[in-house]
mmCIF file of C-alpha atoms in Angstrom:
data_model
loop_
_atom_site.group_PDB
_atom_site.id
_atom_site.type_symbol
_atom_site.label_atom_id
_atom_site.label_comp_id
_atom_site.label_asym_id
_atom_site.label_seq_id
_atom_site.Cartn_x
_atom_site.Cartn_y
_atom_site.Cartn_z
ATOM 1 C CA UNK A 1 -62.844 172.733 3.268
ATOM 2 C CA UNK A 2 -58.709 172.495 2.620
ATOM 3 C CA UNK A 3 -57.793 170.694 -0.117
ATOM 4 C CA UNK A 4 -56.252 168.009 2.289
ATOM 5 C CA UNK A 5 -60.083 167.173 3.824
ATOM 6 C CA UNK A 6 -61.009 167.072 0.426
ATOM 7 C CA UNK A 7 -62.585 163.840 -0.843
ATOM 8 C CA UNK A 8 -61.309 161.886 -3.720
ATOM 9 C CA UNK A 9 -64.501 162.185 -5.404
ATOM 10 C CA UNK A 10 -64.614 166.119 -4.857
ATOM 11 C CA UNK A 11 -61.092 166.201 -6.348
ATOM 12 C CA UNK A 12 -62.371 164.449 -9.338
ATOM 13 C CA UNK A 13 -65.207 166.738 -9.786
ATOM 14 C CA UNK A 14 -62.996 169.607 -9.367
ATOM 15 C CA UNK A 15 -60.774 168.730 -12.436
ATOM 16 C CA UNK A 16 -63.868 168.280 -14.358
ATOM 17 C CA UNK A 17 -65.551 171.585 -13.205
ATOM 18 C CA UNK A 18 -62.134 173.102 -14.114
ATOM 19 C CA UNK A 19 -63.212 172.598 -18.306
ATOM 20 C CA UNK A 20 -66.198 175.104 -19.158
ATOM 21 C CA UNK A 21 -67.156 177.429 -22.252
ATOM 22 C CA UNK A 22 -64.551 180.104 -21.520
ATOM 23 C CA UNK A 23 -61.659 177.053 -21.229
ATOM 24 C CA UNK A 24 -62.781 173.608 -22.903
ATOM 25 C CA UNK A 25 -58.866 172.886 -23.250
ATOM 26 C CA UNK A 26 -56.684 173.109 -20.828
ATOM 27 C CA UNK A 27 -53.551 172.179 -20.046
ATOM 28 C CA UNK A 28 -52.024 170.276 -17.066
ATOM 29 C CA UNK A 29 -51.005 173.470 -15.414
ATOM 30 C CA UNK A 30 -53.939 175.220 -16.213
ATOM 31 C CA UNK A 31 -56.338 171.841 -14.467
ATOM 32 C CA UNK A 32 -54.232 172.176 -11.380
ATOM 33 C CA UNK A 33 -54.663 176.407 -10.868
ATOM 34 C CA UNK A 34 -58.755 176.282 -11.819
ATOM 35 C CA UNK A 35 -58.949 173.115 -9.581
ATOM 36 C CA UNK A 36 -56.988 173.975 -6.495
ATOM 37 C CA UNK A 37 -54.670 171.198 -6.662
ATOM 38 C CA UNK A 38 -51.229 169.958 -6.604
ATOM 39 C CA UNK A 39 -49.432 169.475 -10.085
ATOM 40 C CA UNK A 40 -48.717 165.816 -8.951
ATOM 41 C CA UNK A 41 -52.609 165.330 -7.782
ATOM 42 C CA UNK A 42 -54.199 166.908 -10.869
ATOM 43 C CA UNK A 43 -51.372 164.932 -13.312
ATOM 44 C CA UNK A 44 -52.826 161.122 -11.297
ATOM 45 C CA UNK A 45 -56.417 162.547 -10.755
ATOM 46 C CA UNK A 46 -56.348 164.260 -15.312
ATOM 47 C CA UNK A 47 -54.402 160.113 -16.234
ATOM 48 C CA UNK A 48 -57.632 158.531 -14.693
ATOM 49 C CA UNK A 49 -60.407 160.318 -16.524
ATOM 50 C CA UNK A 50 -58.131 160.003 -19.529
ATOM 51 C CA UNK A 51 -58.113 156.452 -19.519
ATOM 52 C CA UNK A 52 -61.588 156.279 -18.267
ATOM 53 C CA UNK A 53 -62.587 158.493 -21.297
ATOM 54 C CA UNK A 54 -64.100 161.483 -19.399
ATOM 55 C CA UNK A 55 -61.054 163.270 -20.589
ATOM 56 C CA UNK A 56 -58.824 163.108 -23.797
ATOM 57 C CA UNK A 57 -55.298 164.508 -24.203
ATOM 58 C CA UNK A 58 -54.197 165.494 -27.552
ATOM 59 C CA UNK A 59 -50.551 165.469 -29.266
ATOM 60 C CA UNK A 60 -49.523 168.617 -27.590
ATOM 61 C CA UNK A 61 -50.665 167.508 -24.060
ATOM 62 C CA UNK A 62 -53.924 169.942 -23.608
ATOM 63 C CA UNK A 63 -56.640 168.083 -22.482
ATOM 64 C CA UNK A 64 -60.550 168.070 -23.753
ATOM 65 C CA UNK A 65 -63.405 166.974 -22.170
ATOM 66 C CA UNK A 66 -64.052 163.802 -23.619
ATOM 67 C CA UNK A 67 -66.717 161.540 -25.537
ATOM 68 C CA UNK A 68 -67.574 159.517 -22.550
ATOM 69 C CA UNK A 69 -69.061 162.225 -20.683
ATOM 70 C CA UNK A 70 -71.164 162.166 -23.330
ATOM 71 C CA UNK A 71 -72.637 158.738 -23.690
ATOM 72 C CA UNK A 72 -73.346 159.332 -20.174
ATOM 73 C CA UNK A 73 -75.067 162.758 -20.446
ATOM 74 C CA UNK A 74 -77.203 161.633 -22.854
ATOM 75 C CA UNK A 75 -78.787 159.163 -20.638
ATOM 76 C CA UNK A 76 -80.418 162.202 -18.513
ATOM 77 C CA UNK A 77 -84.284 162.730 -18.853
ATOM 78 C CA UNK A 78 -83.715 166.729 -19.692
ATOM 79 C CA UNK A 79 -81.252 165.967 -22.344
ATOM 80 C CA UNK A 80 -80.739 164.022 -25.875
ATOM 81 C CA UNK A 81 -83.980 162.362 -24.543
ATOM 82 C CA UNK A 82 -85.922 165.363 -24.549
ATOM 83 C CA UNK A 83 -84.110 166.750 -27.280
ATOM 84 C CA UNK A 84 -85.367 163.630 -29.764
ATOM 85 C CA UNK A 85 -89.147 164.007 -28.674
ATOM 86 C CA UNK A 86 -88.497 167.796 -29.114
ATOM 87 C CA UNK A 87 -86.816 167.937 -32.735
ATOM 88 C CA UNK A 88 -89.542 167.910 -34.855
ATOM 89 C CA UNK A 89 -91.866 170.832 -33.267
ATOM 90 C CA UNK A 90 -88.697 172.499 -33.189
ATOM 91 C CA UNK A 91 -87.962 171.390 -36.638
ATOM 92 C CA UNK A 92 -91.231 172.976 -37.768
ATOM 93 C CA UNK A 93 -91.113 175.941 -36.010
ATOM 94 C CA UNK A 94 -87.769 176.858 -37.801
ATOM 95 C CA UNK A 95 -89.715 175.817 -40.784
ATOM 96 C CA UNK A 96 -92.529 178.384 -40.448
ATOM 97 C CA UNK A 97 -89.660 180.939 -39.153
ATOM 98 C CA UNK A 98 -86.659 180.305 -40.480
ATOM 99 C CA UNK A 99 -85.567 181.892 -37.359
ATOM 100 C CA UNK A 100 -82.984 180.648 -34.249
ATOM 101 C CA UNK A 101 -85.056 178.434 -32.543
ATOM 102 C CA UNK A 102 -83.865 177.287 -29.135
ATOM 103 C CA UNK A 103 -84.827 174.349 -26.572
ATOM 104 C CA UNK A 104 -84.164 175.054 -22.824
ATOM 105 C CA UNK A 105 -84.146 173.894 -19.189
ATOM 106 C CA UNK A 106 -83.467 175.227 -15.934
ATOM 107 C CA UNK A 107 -80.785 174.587 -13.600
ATOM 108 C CA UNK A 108 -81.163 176.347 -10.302
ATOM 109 C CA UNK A 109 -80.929 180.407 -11.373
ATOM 110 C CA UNK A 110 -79.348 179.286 -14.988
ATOM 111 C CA UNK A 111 -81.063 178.223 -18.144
ATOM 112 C CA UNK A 112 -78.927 175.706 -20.237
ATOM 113 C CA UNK A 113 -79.747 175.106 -23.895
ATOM 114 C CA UNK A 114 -80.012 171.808 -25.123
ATOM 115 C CA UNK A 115 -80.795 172.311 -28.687
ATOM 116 C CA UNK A 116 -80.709 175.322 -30.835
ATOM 117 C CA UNK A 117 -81.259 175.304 -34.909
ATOM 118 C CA UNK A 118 -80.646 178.563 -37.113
ATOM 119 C CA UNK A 119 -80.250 179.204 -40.582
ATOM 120 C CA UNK A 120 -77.249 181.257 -41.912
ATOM 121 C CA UNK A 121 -79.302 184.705 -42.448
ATOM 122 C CA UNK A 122 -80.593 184.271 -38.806
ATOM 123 C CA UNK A 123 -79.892 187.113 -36.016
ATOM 124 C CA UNK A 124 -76.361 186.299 -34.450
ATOM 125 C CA UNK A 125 -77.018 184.646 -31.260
ATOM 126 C CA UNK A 126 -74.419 183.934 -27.966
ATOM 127 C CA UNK A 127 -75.702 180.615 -27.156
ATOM 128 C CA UNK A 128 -74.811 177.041 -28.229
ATOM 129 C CA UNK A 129 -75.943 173.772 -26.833
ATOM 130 C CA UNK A 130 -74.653 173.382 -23.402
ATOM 131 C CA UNK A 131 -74.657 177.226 -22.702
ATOM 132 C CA UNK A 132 -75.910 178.645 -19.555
ATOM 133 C CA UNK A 133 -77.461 182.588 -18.877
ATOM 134 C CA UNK A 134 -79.181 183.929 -16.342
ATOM 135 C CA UNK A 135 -82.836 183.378 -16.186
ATOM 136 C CA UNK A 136 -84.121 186.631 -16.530
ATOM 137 C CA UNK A 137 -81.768 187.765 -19.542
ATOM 138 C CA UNK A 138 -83.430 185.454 -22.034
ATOM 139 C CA UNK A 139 -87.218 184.849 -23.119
ATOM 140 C CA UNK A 140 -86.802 180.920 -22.283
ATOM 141 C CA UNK A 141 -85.304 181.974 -19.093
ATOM 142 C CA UNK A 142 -88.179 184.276 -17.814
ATOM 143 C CA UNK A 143 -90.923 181.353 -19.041
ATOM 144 C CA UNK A 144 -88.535 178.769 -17.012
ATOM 145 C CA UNK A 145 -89.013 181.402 -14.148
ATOM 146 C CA UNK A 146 -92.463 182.073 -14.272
ATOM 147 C CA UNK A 147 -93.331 178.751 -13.599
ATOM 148 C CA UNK A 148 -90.963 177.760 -11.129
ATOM 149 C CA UNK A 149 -92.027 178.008 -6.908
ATOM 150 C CA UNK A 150 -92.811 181.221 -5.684
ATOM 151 C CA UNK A 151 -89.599 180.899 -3.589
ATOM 152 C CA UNK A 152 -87.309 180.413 -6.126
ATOM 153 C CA UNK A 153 -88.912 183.578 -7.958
ATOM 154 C CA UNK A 154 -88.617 185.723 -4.704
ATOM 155 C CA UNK A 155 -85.357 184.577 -3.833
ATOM 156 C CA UNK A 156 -84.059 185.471 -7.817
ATOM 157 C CA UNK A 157 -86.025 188.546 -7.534
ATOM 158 C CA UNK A 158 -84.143 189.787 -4.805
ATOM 159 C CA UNK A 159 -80.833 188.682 -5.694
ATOM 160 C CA UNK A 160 -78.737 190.612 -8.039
ATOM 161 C CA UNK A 161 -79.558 191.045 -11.347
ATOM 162 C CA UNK A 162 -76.711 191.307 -13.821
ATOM 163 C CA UNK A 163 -77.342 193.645 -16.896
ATOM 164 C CA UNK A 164 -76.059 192.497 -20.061
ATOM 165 C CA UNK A 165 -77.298 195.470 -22.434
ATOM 166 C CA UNK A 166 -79.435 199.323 -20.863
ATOM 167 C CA UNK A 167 -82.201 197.213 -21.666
ATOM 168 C CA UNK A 168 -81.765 193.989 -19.506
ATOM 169 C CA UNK A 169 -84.477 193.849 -16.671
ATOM 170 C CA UNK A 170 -82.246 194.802 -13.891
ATOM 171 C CA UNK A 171 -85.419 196.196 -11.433
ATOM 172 C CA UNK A 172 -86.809 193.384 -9.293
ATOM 173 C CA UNK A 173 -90.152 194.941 -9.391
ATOM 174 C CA UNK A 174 -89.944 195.239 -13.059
ATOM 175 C CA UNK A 175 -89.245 191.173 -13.414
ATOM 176 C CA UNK A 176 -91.932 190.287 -10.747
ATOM 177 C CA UNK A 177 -94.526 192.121 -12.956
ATOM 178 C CA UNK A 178 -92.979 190.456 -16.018
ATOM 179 C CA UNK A 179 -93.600 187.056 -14.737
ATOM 180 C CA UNK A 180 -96.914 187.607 -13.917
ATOM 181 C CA UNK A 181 -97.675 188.494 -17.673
ATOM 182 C CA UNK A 182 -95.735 185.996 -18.965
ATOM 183 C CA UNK A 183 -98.324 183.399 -16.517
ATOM 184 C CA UNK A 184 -100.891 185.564 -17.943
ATOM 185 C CA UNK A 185 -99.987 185.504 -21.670
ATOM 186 C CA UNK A 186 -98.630 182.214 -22.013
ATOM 187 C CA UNK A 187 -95.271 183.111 -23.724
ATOM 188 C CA UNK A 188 -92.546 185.181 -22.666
ATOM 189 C CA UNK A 189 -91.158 188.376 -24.740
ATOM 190 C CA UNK A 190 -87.247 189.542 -24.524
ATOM 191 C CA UNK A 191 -86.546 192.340 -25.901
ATOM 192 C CA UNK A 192 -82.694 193.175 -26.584
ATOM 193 C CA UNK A 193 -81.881 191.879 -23.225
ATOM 194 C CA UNK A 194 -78.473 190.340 -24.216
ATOM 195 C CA UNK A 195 -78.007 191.592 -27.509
ATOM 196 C CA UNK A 196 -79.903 194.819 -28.703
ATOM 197 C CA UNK A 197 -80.431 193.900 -31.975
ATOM 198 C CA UNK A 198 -83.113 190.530 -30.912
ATOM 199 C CA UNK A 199 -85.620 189.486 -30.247
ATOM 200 C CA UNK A 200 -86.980 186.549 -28.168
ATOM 201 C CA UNK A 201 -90.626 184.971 -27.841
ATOM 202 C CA UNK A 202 -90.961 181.435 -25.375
ATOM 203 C CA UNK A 203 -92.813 179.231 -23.976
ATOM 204 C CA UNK A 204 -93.226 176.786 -21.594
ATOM 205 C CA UNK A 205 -93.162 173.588 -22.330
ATOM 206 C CA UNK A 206 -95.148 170.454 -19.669
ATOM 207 C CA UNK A 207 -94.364 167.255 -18.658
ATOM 208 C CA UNK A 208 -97.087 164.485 -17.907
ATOM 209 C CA UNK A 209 -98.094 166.037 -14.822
ATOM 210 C CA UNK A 210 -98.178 169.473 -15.809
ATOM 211 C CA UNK A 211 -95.456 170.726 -14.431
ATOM 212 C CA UNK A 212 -92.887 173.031 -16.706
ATOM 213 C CA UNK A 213 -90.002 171.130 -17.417
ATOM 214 C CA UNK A 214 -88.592 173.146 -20.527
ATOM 215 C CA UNK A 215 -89.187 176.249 -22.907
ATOM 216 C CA UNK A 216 -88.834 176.551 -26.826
ATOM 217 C CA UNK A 217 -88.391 179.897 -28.004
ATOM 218 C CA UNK A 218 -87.808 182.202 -31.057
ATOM 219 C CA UNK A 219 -85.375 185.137 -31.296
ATOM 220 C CA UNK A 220 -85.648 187.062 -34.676
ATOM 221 C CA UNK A 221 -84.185 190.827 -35.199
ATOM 222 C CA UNK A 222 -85.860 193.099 -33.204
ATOM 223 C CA UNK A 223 -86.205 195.273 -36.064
ATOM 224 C CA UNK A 224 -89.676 194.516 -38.074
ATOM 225 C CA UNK A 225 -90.576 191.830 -35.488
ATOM 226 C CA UNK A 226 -94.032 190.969 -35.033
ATOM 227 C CA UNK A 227 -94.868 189.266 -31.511
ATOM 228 C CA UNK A 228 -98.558 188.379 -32.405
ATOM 229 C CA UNK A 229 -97.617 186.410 -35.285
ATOM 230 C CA UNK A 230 -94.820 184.897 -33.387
ATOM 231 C CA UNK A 231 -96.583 183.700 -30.485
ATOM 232 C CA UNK A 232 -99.019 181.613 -31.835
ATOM 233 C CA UNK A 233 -96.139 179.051 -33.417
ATOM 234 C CA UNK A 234 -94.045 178.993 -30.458
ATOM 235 C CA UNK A 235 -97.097 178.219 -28.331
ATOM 236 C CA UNK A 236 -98.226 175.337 -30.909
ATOM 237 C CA UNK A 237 -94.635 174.328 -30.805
ATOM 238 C CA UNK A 238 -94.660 174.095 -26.803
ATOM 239 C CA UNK A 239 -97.806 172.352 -26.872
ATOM 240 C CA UNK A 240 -96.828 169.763 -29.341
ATOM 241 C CA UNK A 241 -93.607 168.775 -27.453
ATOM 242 C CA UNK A 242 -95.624 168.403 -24.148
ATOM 243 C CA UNK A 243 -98.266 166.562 -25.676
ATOM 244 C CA UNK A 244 -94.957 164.601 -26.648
ATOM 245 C CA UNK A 245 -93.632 164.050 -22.883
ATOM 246 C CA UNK A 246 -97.376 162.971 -22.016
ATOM 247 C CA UNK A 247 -98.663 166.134 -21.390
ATOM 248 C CA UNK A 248 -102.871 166.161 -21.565
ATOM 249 C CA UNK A 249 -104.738 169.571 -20.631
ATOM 250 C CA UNK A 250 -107.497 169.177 -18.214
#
């Protein structure tokens, strides 16, 4: 599609879509390149959302996404809502741990964190809330996998695989039989997949009919980590949050 059989609304969405973690300011210049637009368009298109609130411009002109976006965002089921019924299993699983402990969904092939809590002598982590990796990189991304259709799992199987450390499962045949345990096990192990110095343990976490709808997970330093003593808290910590969503095992 040009840009001139573009909608209004896409246009809109494509200034938005310009701001993400590599570039949450930007300037006007910057909005018009990463959208595909005209100076003059992005400069009427950027003045709207400013004085609508979905974007603020500071003193030097660079623009931020802004606050309004998120009173709206936090009106989505997988979000702050989830995130309030999920603080305090994830509150007591950094408790027992003292340990990163992370709350995720899935978006398509993505997982995007929507809470994470860590103590200052925690493993260093690249995540923050809002982040997005690839599913099989990260232990809350292979339990989100495990459980989603069998076509999404063939389809991700087969697609490309991007490596992020020599460890990173990069061999479809490797993460099929890795999803299967993870079904079998009930939590998901990642081993120095993004980082080679952590370690993650996850779960899945249900909604009211069962279904996975999130993971909580654990990453500590690989280095002394023990996975059957980390298991059984994650699990309780999944179980409590579904029980939370209305969750009830048959």
């Amino acid at each position: 599609m040009s840009v001139g059989e573009r909608s209004a609304a896409d246009r809109l969405l494509a200034v938005l879509g310009a701001f993400d973690q590599e570039h949450p300011a930007l300037s006007l210049t910057d909005i018009s390149r990463r959208a595909g637009l005209s100076l003059t368009t992005a400069h009427r298109l950027a003045g709207a959302l400013t004085a609508w609130g979905a974007l603020e411009r500071d003193a030097a002109g660079v623009y931020h996404v802004g606050l309004r976006l998120w009173e709206v965002a936090a009106l989505a089921p997988r979000g702050l809502g989830l995130r309030q019924l999920a603080l305090p299993y994830l509150e007591d699983l950094y408790e027992a741990t003292h340990e990163n402990v992370q709350l995720a969904v899935r978006d398509g092939t993505e997982v995007v964190y929507i809470e994470w809590l860590s103590g200052r002598s925690a493993v260093g982590v690249h995540i923050r809330v809002g982040a997005r990796w690839p599913l099989h990189a990260t232990g809350v991304g292979l339990a989100l996998l495990a459980h989603a259709g069998p076509d999404l799992q063939e389809e991700y199987c087969a697609g490309p695989l991007a490596a992020f450390t020599p460890y990173t499962i990069t061999d479809p045949g490797r993460l099929r039989r890795t999803l299967a345990e993870v079904r079998r096990s009930g939590v998901a192990v990642s081993e120095r997949q993004v980082t080679e110095d952590a370690l993650s343990v996850a779960a899945p976490v249900r909604g009211p009919g069962g279904d996975v709808v999130a993971a909580v997970s654990v990453v500590v330093p690989r280095a002394g980590a023990q996975v059957p003593a980390l298991a059984p808290a994650v699990r309780l910590a999944a179980r409590g949050i579904s029980r939370a969503l209305g969750w009830r095992p048959q």
